[in-house]
PDB file of C-alpha atoms and ligand atoms in Angstrom:
ATOM      1  CA  UNK A   1     -15.190 -41.559  85.450  1.00 70.00           C
ATOM      2  CA  UNK A   2     -15.804 -37.696  85.107  1.00 88.00           C
ATOM      3  CA  UNK A   3     -13.831 -35.437  82.822  1.00 95.00           C
ATOM      4  CA  UNK A   4     -10.511 -34.872  84.140  1.00 97.00           C
ATOM      5  CA  UNK A   5      -8.368 -31.409  83.294  1.00 98.00           C
ATOM      6  CA  UNK A   6      -4.583 -31.254  83.242  1.00 98.00           C
ATOM      7  CA  UNK A   7      -3.817 -27.309  82.665  1.00 98.00           C
ATOM      8  CA  UNK A   8      -0.883 -26.611  80.749  1.00 98.00           C
ATOM      9  CA  UNK A   9      -0.814 -23.134  82.067  1.00 98.00           C
ATOM     10  CA  UNK A  10      -3.123 -21.523  84.220  1.00 97.00           C
ATOM     11  CA  UNK A  11      -5.391 -20.046  81.594  1.00 97.00           C
ATOM     12  CA  UNK A  12      -4.195 -21.333  78.583  1.00 98.00           C
ATOM     13  CA  UNK A  13      -4.879 -25.103  77.090  1.00 99.00           C
ATOM     14  CA  UNK A  14      -5.611 -28.124  79.226  1.00 98.00           C
ATOM     15  CA  UNK A  15      -5.404 -31.770  78.359  1.00 98.00           C
ATOM     16  CA  UNK A  16      -8.601 -33.395  79.286  1.00 98.00           C
ATOM     17  CA  UNK A  17      -9.033 -37.400  79.994  1.00 98.00           C
ATOM     18  CA  UNK A  18     -12.014 -39.450  81.431  1.00 97.00           C
ATOM     19  CA  UNK A  19     -14.541 -39.426  78.656  1.00 97.00           C
ATOM     20  CA  UNK A  20     -14.520 -41.584  75.690  1.00 98.00           C
ATOM     21  CA  UNK A  21     -15.547 -39.213  72.644  1.00 98.00           C
ATOM     22  CA  UNK A  22     -16.867 -42.065  70.414  1.00 98.00           C
ATOM     23  CA  UNK A  23     -19.610 -42.353  72.643  1.00 98.00           C
ATOM     24  CA  UNK A  24     -22.518 -39.802  73.441  1.00 98.00           C
ATOM     25  CA  UNK A  25     -21.500 -37.239  75.714  1.00 97.00           C
ATOM     26  CA  UNK A  26     -23.456 -37.172  78.981  1.00 96.00           C
ATOM     27  CA  UNK A  27     -25.140 -33.528  79.267  1.00 96.00           C
ATOM     28  CA  UNK A  28     -22.761 -33.034  82.036  1.00 96.00           C
ATOM     29  CA  UNK A  29     -19.861 -33.789  80.136  1.00 97.00           C
ATOM     30  CA  UNK A  30     -20.591 -31.450  77.123  1.00 97.00           C
ATOM     31  CA  UNK A  31     -20.894 -28.834  80.266  1.00 97.00           C
ATOM     32  CA  UNK A  32     -18.025 -29.322  81.700  1.00 98.00           C
ATOM     33  CA  UNK A  33     -15.916 -29.171  78.552  1.00 98.00           C
ATOM     34  CA  UNK A  34     -17.608 -26.226  77.174  1.00 98.00           C
ATOM     35  CA  UNK A  35     -16.658 -24.490  80.356  1.00 98.00           C
ATOM     36  CA  UNK A  36     -12.936 -25.871  79.785  1.00 98.00           C
ATOM     37  CA  UNK A  37     -13.201 -24.333  76.326  1.00 98.00           C
ATOM     38  CA  UNK A  38     -14.186 -20.720  78.187  1.00 98.00           C
ATOM     39  CA  UNK A  39     -11.264 -21.083  80.236  1.00 98.00           C
ATOM     40  CA  UNK A  40      -8.410 -22.769  78.279  1.00 98.00           C
ATOM     41  CA  UNK A  41      -9.270 -21.898  74.821  1.00 98.00           C
ATOM     42  CA  UNK A  42      -7.452 -24.974  73.772  1.00 99.00           C
ATOM     43  CA  UNK A  43      -8.479 -28.627  75.427  1.00 98.00           C
ATOM     44  CA  UNK A  44      -6.855 -31.888  73.921  1.00 98.00           C
ATOM     45  CA  UNK A  45      -7.548 -35.527  74.210  1.00 98.00           C
ATOM     46  CA  UNK A  46      -5.173 -38.229  73.618  1.00 98.00           C
ATOM     47  CA  UNK A  47      -6.114 -41.759  72.268  1.00 98.00           C
ATOM     48  CA  UNK A  48      -9.442 -41.187  70.526  1.00 98.00           C
ATOM     49  CA  UNK A  49      -9.191 -42.764  67.048  1.00 98.00           C
ATOM     50  CA  UNK A  50     -12.390 -41.818  65.210  1.00 98.00           C
ATOM     51  CA  UNK A  51     -13.929 -42.316  61.806  1.00 98.00           C
ATOM     52  CA  UNK A  52     -15.695 -40.266  59.838  1.00 98.00           C
ATOM     53  CA  UNK A  53     -19.379 -40.700  61.245  1.00 98.00           C
ATOM     54  CA  UNK A  54     -17.909 -40.697  65.187  1.00 98.00           C
ATOM     55  CA  UNK A  55     -16.051 -37.367  64.255  1.00 98.00           C
ATOM     56  CA  UNK A  56     -19.228 -35.863  62.899  1.00 98.00           C
ATOM     57  CA  UNK A  57     -21.447 -37.104  65.602  1.00 98.00           C
ATOM     58  CA  UNK A  58     -18.671 -36.170  68.245  1.00 98.00           C
ATOM     59  CA  UNK A  59     -18.627 -32.642  67.009  1.00 98.00           C
ATOM     60  CA  UNK A  60     -22.412 -31.942  66.666  1.00 97.00           C
ATOM     61  CA  UNK A  61     -22.985 -32.032  70.122  1.00 98.00           C
ATOM     62  CA  UNK A  62     -21.290 -28.722  70.493  1.00 97.00           C
ATOM     63  CA  UNK A  63     -23.223 -26.861  67.743  1.00 96.00           C
ATOM     64  CA  UNK A  64     -24.221 -26.720  64.393  1.00 95.00           C
ATOM     65  CA  UNK A  65     -21.300 -27.755  61.655  1.00 96.00           C
ATOM     66  CA  UNK A  66     -20.084 -25.415  59.103  1.00 92.00           C
ATOM     67  CA  UNK A  67     -18.588 -26.786  55.767  1.00 84.00           C
ATOM     68  CA  UNK A  68     -16.582 -24.005  55.373  1.00 80.00           C
ATOM     69  CA  UNK A  69     -15.585 -22.572  51.803  1.00 74.00           C
ATOM     70  CA  UNK A  70     -16.576 -25.899  50.326  1.00 71.00           C
ATOM     71  CA  UNK A  71     -20.598 -24.932  50.414  1.00 68.00           C
ATOM     72  CA  UNK A  72     -19.819 -22.024  48.152  1.00 67.00           C
ATOM     73  CA  UNK A  73     -17.039 -23.804  45.999  1.00 72.00           C
ATOM     74  CA  UNK A  74     -18.980 -27.469  45.689  1.00 72.00           C
ATOM     75  CA  UNK A  75     -15.211 -28.718  45.458  1.00 82.00           C
ATOM     76  CA  UNK A  76     -14.931 -32.583  45.576  1.00 87.00           C
ATOM     77  CA  UNK A  77     -14.606 -34.295  48.945  1.00 90.00           C
ATOM     78  CA  UNK A  78     -12.691 -37.598  49.766  1.00 93.00           C
ATOM     79  CA  UNK A  79     -14.999 -37.868  52.699  1.00 94.00           C
ATOM     80  CA  UNK A  80     -18.503 -39.146  53.245  1.00 95.00           C
ATOM     81  CA  UNK A  81     -19.652 -36.159  55.183  1.00 95.00           C
ATOM     82  CA  UNK A  82     -19.660 -32.339  53.817  1.00 92.00           C
ATOM     83  CA  UNK A  83     -18.974 -31.144  57.277  1.00 94.00           C
ATOM     84  CA  UNK A  84     -15.553 -33.060  57.332  1.00 96.00           C
ATOM     85  CA  UNK A  85     -13.110 -30.432  56.417  1.00 95.00           C
ATOM     86  CA  UNK A  86     -10.023 -31.843  54.844  1.00 94.00           C
ATOM     87  CA  UNK A  87      -6.886 -30.810  56.594  1.00 96.00           C
ATOM     88  CA  UNK A  88      -4.101 -33.251  54.632  1.00 96.00           C
ATOM     89  CA  UNK A  89      -1.829 -33.201  51.874  1.00 97.00           C
ATOM     90  CA  UNK A  90      -3.563 -36.099  50.397  1.00 96.00           C
ATOM     91  CA  UNK A  91      -5.461 -35.919  46.656  1.00 94.00           C
ATOM     92  CA  UNK A  92      -8.925 -37.403  46.429  1.00 93.00           C
ATOM     93  CA  UNK A  93      -8.111 -40.720  45.902  1.00 93.00           C
ATOM     94  CA  UNK A  94      -6.100 -40.656  49.421  1.00 93.00           C
ATOM     95  CA  UNK A  95      -2.403 -40.682  47.947  1.00 95.00           C
ATOM     96  CA  UNK A  96       0.156 -37.856  48.686  1.00 96.00           C
ATOM     97  CA  UNK A  97      -0.909 -35.327  46.595  1.00 96.00           C
ATOM     98  CA  UNK A  98       2.078 -33.810  43.800  1.00 94.00           C
ATOM     99  CA  UNK A  99       3.260 -30.485  45.106  1.00 89.00           C
ATOM    100  CA  UNK A 100       1.537 -28.528  42.150  1.00 89.00           C
ATOM    101  CA  UNK A 101      -2.169 -29.839  43.281  1.00 89.00           C
ATOM    102  CA  UNK A 102      -4.007 -26.779  43.349  1.00 83.00           C
ATOM    103  CA  UNK A 103      -5.575 -28.326  46.659  1.00 84.00           C
ATOM    104  CA  UNK A 104      -1.885 -27.962  48.430  1.00 90.00           C
ATOM    105  CA  UNK A 105      -2.088 -24.381  48.733  1.00 89.00           C
ATOM    106  CA  UNK A 106      -5.169 -24.237  51.139  1.00 87.00           C
ATOM    107  CA  UNK A 107      -3.735 -26.810  53.440  1.00 91.00           C
ATOM    108  CA  UNK A 108      -0.447 -24.745  53.338  1.00 94.00           C
ATOM    109  CA  UNK A 109      -2.100 -21.143  54.130  1.00 94.00           C
ATOM    110  CA  UNK A 110      -2.610 -22.951  57.280  1.00 96.00           C
ATOM    111  CA  UNK A 111       0.870 -22.490  57.926  1.00 97.00           C
ATOM    112  CA  UNK A 112       0.378 -18.770  58.235  1.00 97.00           C
ATOM    113  CA  UNK A 113      -1.447 -17.547  61.903  1.00 98.00           C
ATOM    114  CA  UNK A 114      -5.170 -17.607  61.317  1.00 97.00           C
ATOM    115  CA  UNK A 115      -8.358 -18.293  62.660  1.00 97.00           C
ATOM    116  CA  UNK A 116     -10.872 -20.649  60.827  1.00 96.00           C
ATOM    117  CA  UNK A 117     -13.174 -18.977  58.620  1.00 93.00           C
ATOM    118  CA  UNK A 118     -12.938 -15.364  60.023  1.00 95.00           C
ATOM    119  CA  UNK A 119     -13.488 -14.525  56.050  1.00 93.00           C
ATOM    120  CA  UNK A 120     -17.392 -15.737  56.442  1.00 92.00           C
ATOM    121  CA  UNK A 121     -19.646 -13.366  58.055  1.00 91.00           C
ATOM    122  CA  UNK A 122     -20.673 -16.426  60.520  1.00 91.00           C
ATOM    123  CA  UNK A 123     -20.515 -16.798  64.257  1.00 92.00           C
ATOM    124  CA  UNK A 124     -17.906 -19.388  64.008  1.00 95.00           C
ATOM    125  CA  UNK A 125     -16.939 -20.709  67.332  1.00 97.00           C
ATOM    126  CA  UNK A 126     -14.874 -24.189  68.047  1.00 98.00           C
ATOM    127  CA  UNK A 127     -12.685 -26.152  65.491  1.00 98.00           C
ATOM    128  CA  UNK A 128     -11.840 -29.946  66.439  1.00 98.00           C
ATOM    129  CA  UNK A 129      -8.905 -31.801  64.519  1.00 98.00           C
ATOM    130  CA  UNK A 130      -8.529 -35.552  64.982  1.00 98.00           C
ATOM    131  CA  UNK A 131      -5.274 -36.598  63.941  1.00 98.00           C
ATOM    132  CA  UNK A 132      -5.016 -40.082  61.520  1.00 98.00           C
ATOM    133  CA  UNK A 133      -1.607 -39.919  60.231  1.00 98.00           C
ATOM    134  CA  UNK A 134       1.350 -37.917  60.990  1.00 98.00           C
ATOM    135  CA  UNK A 135       4.871 -37.194  59.283  1.00 98.00           C
ATOM    136  CA  UNK A 136       7.564 -38.543  61.314  1.00 97.00           C
ATOM    137  CA  UNK A 137       9.080 -34.890  61.629  1.00 97.00           C
ATOM    138  CA  UNK A 138       7.679 -31.567  61.790  1.00 98.00           C
ATOM    139  CA  UNK A 139       4.012 -30.818  60.989  1.00 98.00           C
ATOM    140  CA  UNK A 140       3.159 -29.811  64.685  1.00 98.00           C
ATOM    141  CA  UNK A 141      -0.087 -27.334  65.215  1.00 98.00           C
ATOM    142  CA  UNK A 142       0.491 -23.811  67.313  1.00 99.00           C
ATOM    143  CA  UNK A 143      -2.054 -21.759  69.000  1.00 99.00           C
ATOM    144  CA  UNK A 144      -1.578 -18.215  70.287  1.00 99.00           C
ATOM    145  CA  UNK A 145      -3.682 -16.960  73.200  1.00 98.00           C
ATOM    146  CA  UNK A 146      -5.365 -13.646  71.877  1.00 98.00           C
ATOM    147  CA  UNK A 147      -6.791 -12.849  75.402  1.00 98.00           C
ATOM    148  CA  UNK A 148      -3.727 -12.810  76.858  1.00 98.00           C
ATOM    149  CA  UNK A 149      -2.021 -11.107  73.720  1.00 98.00           C
ATOM    150  CA  UNK A 150      -4.826  -8.092  74.492  1.00 98.00           C
ATOM    151  CA  UNK A 151      -4.004  -8.001  77.676  1.00 98.00           C
ATOM    152  CA  UNK A 152      -0.403  -7.436  77.298  1.00 98.00           C
ATOM    153  CA  UNK A 153      -0.628  -4.849  74.918  1.00 98.00           C
ATOM    154  CA  UNK A 154       0.603  -1.222  76.046  1.00 98.00           C
ATOM    155  CA  UNK A 155      -2.119   1.311  76.627  1.00 98.00           C
ATOM    156  CA  UNK A 156      -1.391   2.704  73.379  1.00 98.00           C
ATOM    157  CA  UNK A 157      -2.147   0.124  71.505  1.00 98.00           C
ATOM    158  CA  UNK A 158      -5.218  -0.648  73.295  1.00 98.00           C
ATOM    159  CA  UNK A 159      -6.265   2.994  72.128  1.00 98.00           C
ATOM    160  CA  UNK A 160      -5.207   2.493  68.478  1.00 98.00           C
ATOM    161  CA  UNK A 161      -7.250  -0.760  68.091  1.00 98.00           C
ATOM    162  CA  UNK A 162     -10.099   0.192  70.050  1.00 98.00           C
ATOM    163  CA  UNK A 163     -13.434   0.208  68.036  1.00 98.00           C
ATOM    164  CA  UNK A 164     -11.479  -0.597  64.576  1.00 98.00           C
ATOM    165  CA  UNK A 165     -12.943  -3.317  62.795  1.00 98.00           C
ATOM    166  CA  UNK A 166     -10.458  -5.188  59.810  1.00 98.00           C
ATOM    167  CA  UNK A 167     -11.911  -6.938  56.817  1.00 97.00           C
ATOM    168  CA  UNK A 168     -11.047 -10.749  56.642  1.00 97.00           C
ATOM    169  CA  UNK A 169     -10.934 -12.331  53.233  1.00 95.00           C
ATOM    170  CA  UNK A 170     -10.335 -15.771  52.283  1.00 90.00           C
ATOM    171  CA  UNK A 171      -7.859 -14.605  49.374  1.00 89.00           C
ATOM    172  CA  UNK A 172      -5.326 -12.557  51.276  1.00 90.00           C
ATOM    173  CA  UNK A 173      -3.368 -16.043  52.455  1.00 88.00           C
ATOM    174  CA  UNK A 174      -3.274 -17.609  49.055  1.00 88.00           C
ATOM    175  CA  UNK A 175      -2.198 -14.280  47.099  1.00 90.00           C
ATOM    176  CA  UNK A 176       0.814 -14.288  49.961  1.00 90.00           C
ATOM    177  CA  UNK A 177       1.518 -17.846  48.672  1.00 92.00           C
ATOM    178  CA  UNK A 178       1.569 -16.680  45.076  1.00 90.00           C
ATOM    179  CA  UNK A 179      -2.361 -18.274  44.413  1.00 88.00           C
ATOM    180  CA  UNK A 180      -3.421 -14.554  42.908  1.00 86.00           C
ATOM    181  CA  UNK A 181      -5.021 -15.608  39.485  1.00 84.00           C
ATOM    182  CA  UNK A 182      -8.633 -15.255  40.715  1.00 85.00           C
ATOM    183  CA  UNK A 183     -11.562 -13.632  38.226  1.00 88.00           C
ATOM    184  CA  UNK A 184     -13.179 -10.622  39.581  1.00 88.00           C
ATOM    185  CA  UNK A 185     -16.412 -12.803  39.438  1.00 86.00           C
ATOM    186  CA  UNK A 186     -14.623 -15.543  41.675  1.00 84.00           C
ATOM    187  CA  UNK A 187     -13.520 -12.622  44.135  1.00 85.00           C
ATOM    188  CA  UNK A 188     -17.026 -11.045  44.472  1.00 87.00           C
ATOM    189  CA  UNK A 189     -18.256 -14.446  45.376  1.00 85.00           C
ATOM    190  CA  UNK A 190     -16.280 -14.210  48.758  1.00 86.00           C
ATOM    191  CA  UNK A 191     -16.398 -10.798  49.667  1.00 89.00           C
ATOM    192  CA  UNK A 192     -14.797  -9.728  52.921  1.00 92.00           C
ATOM    193  CA  UNK A 193     -16.616 -10.241  56.481  1.00 96.00           C
ATOM    194  CA  UNK A 194     -15.919  -7.392  58.717  1.00 97.00           C
ATOM    195  CA  UNK A 195     -15.070  -8.052  62.411  1.00 98.00           C
ATOM    196  CA  UNK A 196     -14.073  -5.967  65.327  1.00 98.00           C
ATOM    197  CA  UNK A 197     -10.393  -6.014  66.186  1.00 98.00           C
ATOM    198  CA  UNK A 198     -11.295  -6.155  69.693  1.00 98.00           C
ATOM    199  CA  UNK A 199     -13.796  -8.792  71.202  1.00 98.00           C
ATOM    200  CA  UNK A 200     -15.364  -9.642  74.237  1.00 98.00           C
ATOM    201  CA  UNK A 201     -15.277 -13.367  74.555  1.00 97.00           C
ATOM    202  CA  UNK A 202     -18.916 -14.455  75.459  1.00 96.00           C
ATOM    203  CA  UNK A 203     -18.020 -17.303  78.018  1.00 96.00           C
ATOM    204  CA  UNK A 204     -15.217 -15.683  79.857  1.00 97.00           C
ATOM    205  CA  UNK A 205     -16.061 -12.080  79.128  1.00 98.00           C
ATOM    206  CA  UNK A 206     -12.305 -11.808  78.538  1.00 98.00           C
ATOM    207  CA  UNK A 207     -11.029  -8.805  75.789  1.00 98.00           C
ATOM    208  CA  UNK A 208      -9.126 -10.427  73.014  1.00 98.00           C
ATOM    209  CA  UNK A 209      -7.286  -9.081  69.641  1.00 98.00           C
ATOM    210  CA  UNK A 210      -9.196 -10.790  66.888  1.00 98.00           C
ATOM    211  CA  UNK A 211      -6.553 -10.539  64.103  1.00 98.00           C
ATOM    212  CA  UNK A 212      -4.745 -13.083  61.678  1.00 97.00           C
ATOM    213  CA  UNK A 213      -3.679 -13.331  58.219  1.00 96.00           C
ATOM    214  CA  UNK A 214      -7.259 -12.961  56.784  1.00 96.00           C
ATOM    215  CA  UNK A 215      -7.096  -9.481  57.687  1.00 97.00           C
ATOM    216  CA  UNK A 216      -6.176  -7.087  54.613  1.00 94.00           C
ATOM    217  CA  UNK A 217      -7.431  -3.875  55.584  1.00 96.00           C
ATOM    218  CA  UNK A 218      -8.243  -1.957  58.955  1.00 98.00           C
ATOM    219  CA  UNK A 219     -10.821   0.641  59.405  1.00 98.00           C
ATOM    220  CA  UNK A 220      -9.753   4.558  59.375  1.00 98.00           C
ATOM    221  CA  UNK A 221      -6.680   3.622  58.037  1.00 98.00           C
ATOM    222  CA  UNK A 222      -4.745   3.156  54.300  1.00 98.00           C
ATOM    223  CA  UNK A 223      -4.181  -0.234  53.087  1.00 97.00           C
ATOM    224  CA  UNK A 224      -0.523  -0.342  53.994  1.00 98.00           C
ATOM    225  CA  UNK A 225      -1.146   0.887  57.757  1.00 98.00           C
ATOM    226  CA  UNK A 226      -3.315  -1.451  58.115  1.00 98.00           C
ATOM    227  CA  UNK A 227      -1.546  -4.222  56.757  1.00 97.00           C
ATOM    228  CA  UNK A 228       1.320  -2.872  59.494  1.00 98.00           C
ATOM    229  CA  UNK A 229      -0.525  -2.811  62.052  1.00 98.00           C
ATOM    230  CA  UNK A 230      -2.086  -6.151  61.388  1.00 98.00           C
ATOM    231  CA  UNK A 231       1.235  -7.715  60.836  1.00 98.00           C
ATOM    232  CA  UNK A 232       2.461  -5.993  64.262  1.00 98.00           C
ATOM    233  CA  UNK A 233      -0.621  -7.243  66.123  1.00 98.00           C
ATOM    234  CA  UNK A 234       0.525 -10.856  65.183  1.00 98.00           C
ATOM    235  CA  UNK A 235       4.135 -10.882  65.771  1.00 98.00           C
ATOM    236  CA  UNK A 236       2.868  -9.391  69.286  1.00 98.00           C
ATOM    237  CA  UNK A 237       0.483 -11.971  69.591  1.00 98.00           C
ATOM    238  CA  UNK A 238       2.707 -14.965  68.603  1.00 98.00           C
ATOM    239  CA  UNK A 239       5.717 -14.227  71.296  1.00 98.00           C
ATOM    240  CA  UNK A 240       6.593 -17.612  72.674  1.00 98.00           C
ATOM    241  CA  UNK A 241       4.976 -16.911  76.043  1.00 98.00           C
ATOM    242  CA  UNK A 242       1.453 -16.479  74.468  1.00 98.00           C
ATOM    243  CA  UNK A 243       2.188 -19.887  72.208  1.00 98.00           C
ATOM    244  CA  UNK A 244       1.245 -23.578  72.838  1.00 98.00           C
ATOM    245  CA  UNK A 245       2.838 -26.027  70.109  1.00 98.00           C
ATOM    246  CA  UNK A 246       1.419 -29.269  69.938  1.00 98.00           C
ATOM    247  CA  UNK A 247       3.154 -32.333  68.586  1.00 98.00           C
ATOM    248  CA  UNK A 248       0.864 -34.560  67.154  1.00 98.00           C
ATOM    249  CA  UNK A 249      -0.020 -38.427  68.002  1.00 98.00           C
ATOM    250  CA  UNK A 250      -2.559 -40.639  65.597  1.00 98.00           C
ATOM    251  CA  UNK A 251      -5.797 -40.426  67.745  1.00 98.00           C
ATOM    252  CA  UNK A 252      -5.377 -36.814  68.876  1.00 98.00           C
ATOM    253  CA  UNK A 253      -8.533 -35.163  69.235  1.00 98.00           C
ATOM    254  CA  UNK A 254      -8.118 -31.086  69.876  1.00 98.00           C
ATOM    255  CA  UNK A 255     -10.449 -28.567  70.125  1.00 98.00           C
ATOM    256  CA  UNK A 256      -9.914 -24.955  70.148  1.00 98.00           C
ATOM    257  CA  UNK A 257     -11.920 -21.601  70.446  1.00 98.00           C
ATOM    258  CA  UNK A 258     -11.571 -19.557  67.172  1.00 98.00           C
ATOM    259  CA  UNK A 259     -12.813 -16.362  68.776  1.00 98.00           C
ATOM    260  CA  UNK A 260      -9.941 -16.786  71.730  1.00 98.00           C
ATOM    261  CA  UNK A 261      -7.122 -18.195  69.483  1.00 98.00           C
ATOM    262  CA  UNK A 262      -5.257 -18.126  66.401  1.00 98.00           C
ATOM    263  CA  UNK A 263      -3.281 -20.841  65.245  1.00 98.00           C
ATOM    264  CA  UNK A 264      -0.766 -22.234  62.279  1.00 98.00           C
ATOM    265  CA  UNK A 265       0.451 -25.500  61.135  1.00 98.00           C
ATOM    266  CA  UNK A 266       4.250 -26.101  61.280  1.00 98.00           C
ATOM    267  CA  UNK A 267       6.606 -26.943  57.883  1.00 98.00           C
ATOM    268  CA  UNK A 268       6.737 -30.978  56.748  1.00 98.00           C
ATOM    269  CA  UNK A 269       7.864 -32.557  54.410  1.00 97.00           C
ATOM    270  CA  UNK A 270       5.200 -32.222  51.759  1.00 96.00           C
ATOM    271  CA  UNK A 271       5.978 -36.039  50.696  1.00 96.00           C
ATOM    272  CA  UNK A 272       5.190 -37.813  53.861  1.00 97.00           C
ATOM    273  CA  UNK A 273       1.356 -38.164  54.643  1.00 98.00           C
ATOM    274  CA  UNK A 274      -0.070 -35.879  57.065  1.00 98.00           C
ATOM    275  CA  UNK A 275      -3.939 -36.345  57.245  1.00 98.00           C
ATOM    276  CA  UNK A 276      -5.887 -34.573  59.959  1.00 98.00           C
ATOM    277  CA  UNK A 277      -9.919 -33.651  59.857  1.00 98.00           C
ATOM    278  CA  UNK A 278     -11.644 -30.962  60.693  1.00 98.00           C
ATOM    279  CA  UNK A 279     -15.094 -29.785  62.102  1.00 98.00           C
ATOM    280  CA  UNK A 280     -15.988 -26.633  62.902  1.00 97.00           C
ATOM    281  CA  UNK A 281     -19.091 -25.445  64.992  1.00 97.00           C
ATOM    282  CA  UNK A 282     -21.129 -22.163  64.981  1.00 96.00           C
ATOM    283  CA  UNK A 283     -22.407 -20.589  67.927  1.00 94.00           C
ATOM    284  CA  UNK A 284     -25.713 -22.163  68.617  1.00 85.00           C
ATOM    285  CA  UNK A 285     -27.722 -19.298  69.601  1.00 77.00           C
ATOM    286  CA  UNK A 286     -26.029 -16.975  66.988  1.00 71.00           C
ATOM    287  CA  UNK A 287     -26.659 -19.938  64.400  1.00 65.00           C
ATOM    288  CA  UNK A 288     -30.301 -19.919  64.926  1.00 71.00           C
ATOM    289  CA  UNK A 289     -31.065 -16.499  64.862  1.00 67.00           C
ATOM    290  CA  UNK A 290     -29.117 -16.678  61.364  1.00 69.00           C
ATOM    291  CA  UNK A 291     -31.427 -19.138  60.220  1.00 68.00           C
ATOM    292  CA  UNK A 292     -34.796 -17.474  61.519  1.00 64.00           C
TER     293      UNK A 292
HETATM  294  C1  OGA B   1      -7.011 -26.357  60.670  1.00 50.08           C
HETATM  295  C2  OGA B   1      -5.406 -25.923  60.386  1.00 50.08           C
HETATM  296  C3  OGA B   1      -3.296 -26.435  61.190  1.00 50.08           C
HETATM  297  C4  OGA B   1      -2.308 -27.593  60.708  1.00 50.08           C
HETATM  298  O1  OGA B   1      -7.229 -27.549  61.012  1.00 50.08           O
HETATM  299  O2  OGA B   1      -7.579 -25.329  60.614  1.00 50.08           O
HETATM  300  O3  OGA B   1      -5.473 -24.607  60.203  1.00 50.08           O
HETATM  301  O4  OGA B   1      -1.186 -27.820  61.458  1.00 50.08           O
HETATM  302  N1  OGA B   1      -4.727 -26.806  60.771  1.00 50.08           N
HETATM  303  O5  OGA B   1      -2.947 -28.740  60.225  1.00 50.08           O
HETATM  304 MN1   MN B   2      -7.183 -23.393  60.504  1.00 50.08          MN
END
């Protein structure tokens, strides 16, 4: 059965079915999924429970994988693969982490609107999240369409953001949550990455706003002016008409394009088990260029 798509709105989010992601995908299916990602930016599949090996193998078909911050921090993992990123509230032994566990700050920072790894100077592309265990209430994930958000900016705002760049720092969101005791040496190990506020999506050629909680300053503006602009842009982009909320079921697999969307997790009872596992890809050609 070929890949079938059921769009949620004409240009944002589609439910895909007809393929088994745990088997190697035919090149035609990969091309169809890539095309769907260019158009819809978020594509989800139901009923695809995966083990760790299946998840890594599936993700690799869409580009080289990036292990995120762990490659620099070397933090311990409960997984067999460095490329699996832990989006759970679990401790290394698999039990629900204590509220004071340092690891939880990173997980909680996911509840602020962001795009994955924008604090790295790397050509980040898709993230793919596989759901294992969900709490009974809350814990949904939301995505906002940054292409539609750009299109809906006033002409004045378009003029204000055009040609500017923003600094994206991994520490900004953590500091907002009170995790602010970093040494200068730690801060220097993760210098901010600089990205244009307005980008053109290479697949769809649509212009988009590239902004999120990692942004801590905007070029040509004072720090407070830049932070206020970022707050306004996030508020604009996350109006309900641009947002899709996903209510998870075990076995769900959601792919999103980090260049075209921002996302956040929603509140849940931290004493309830929530186990999701992520992979993130780089743009293939750009990754090759970096390695060369
Ligand atoms: C992520 C993320 C949000 C959530 O996996 O990158 O931000 O709802 N997840 O867990
Ligand atoms: Mn994320």
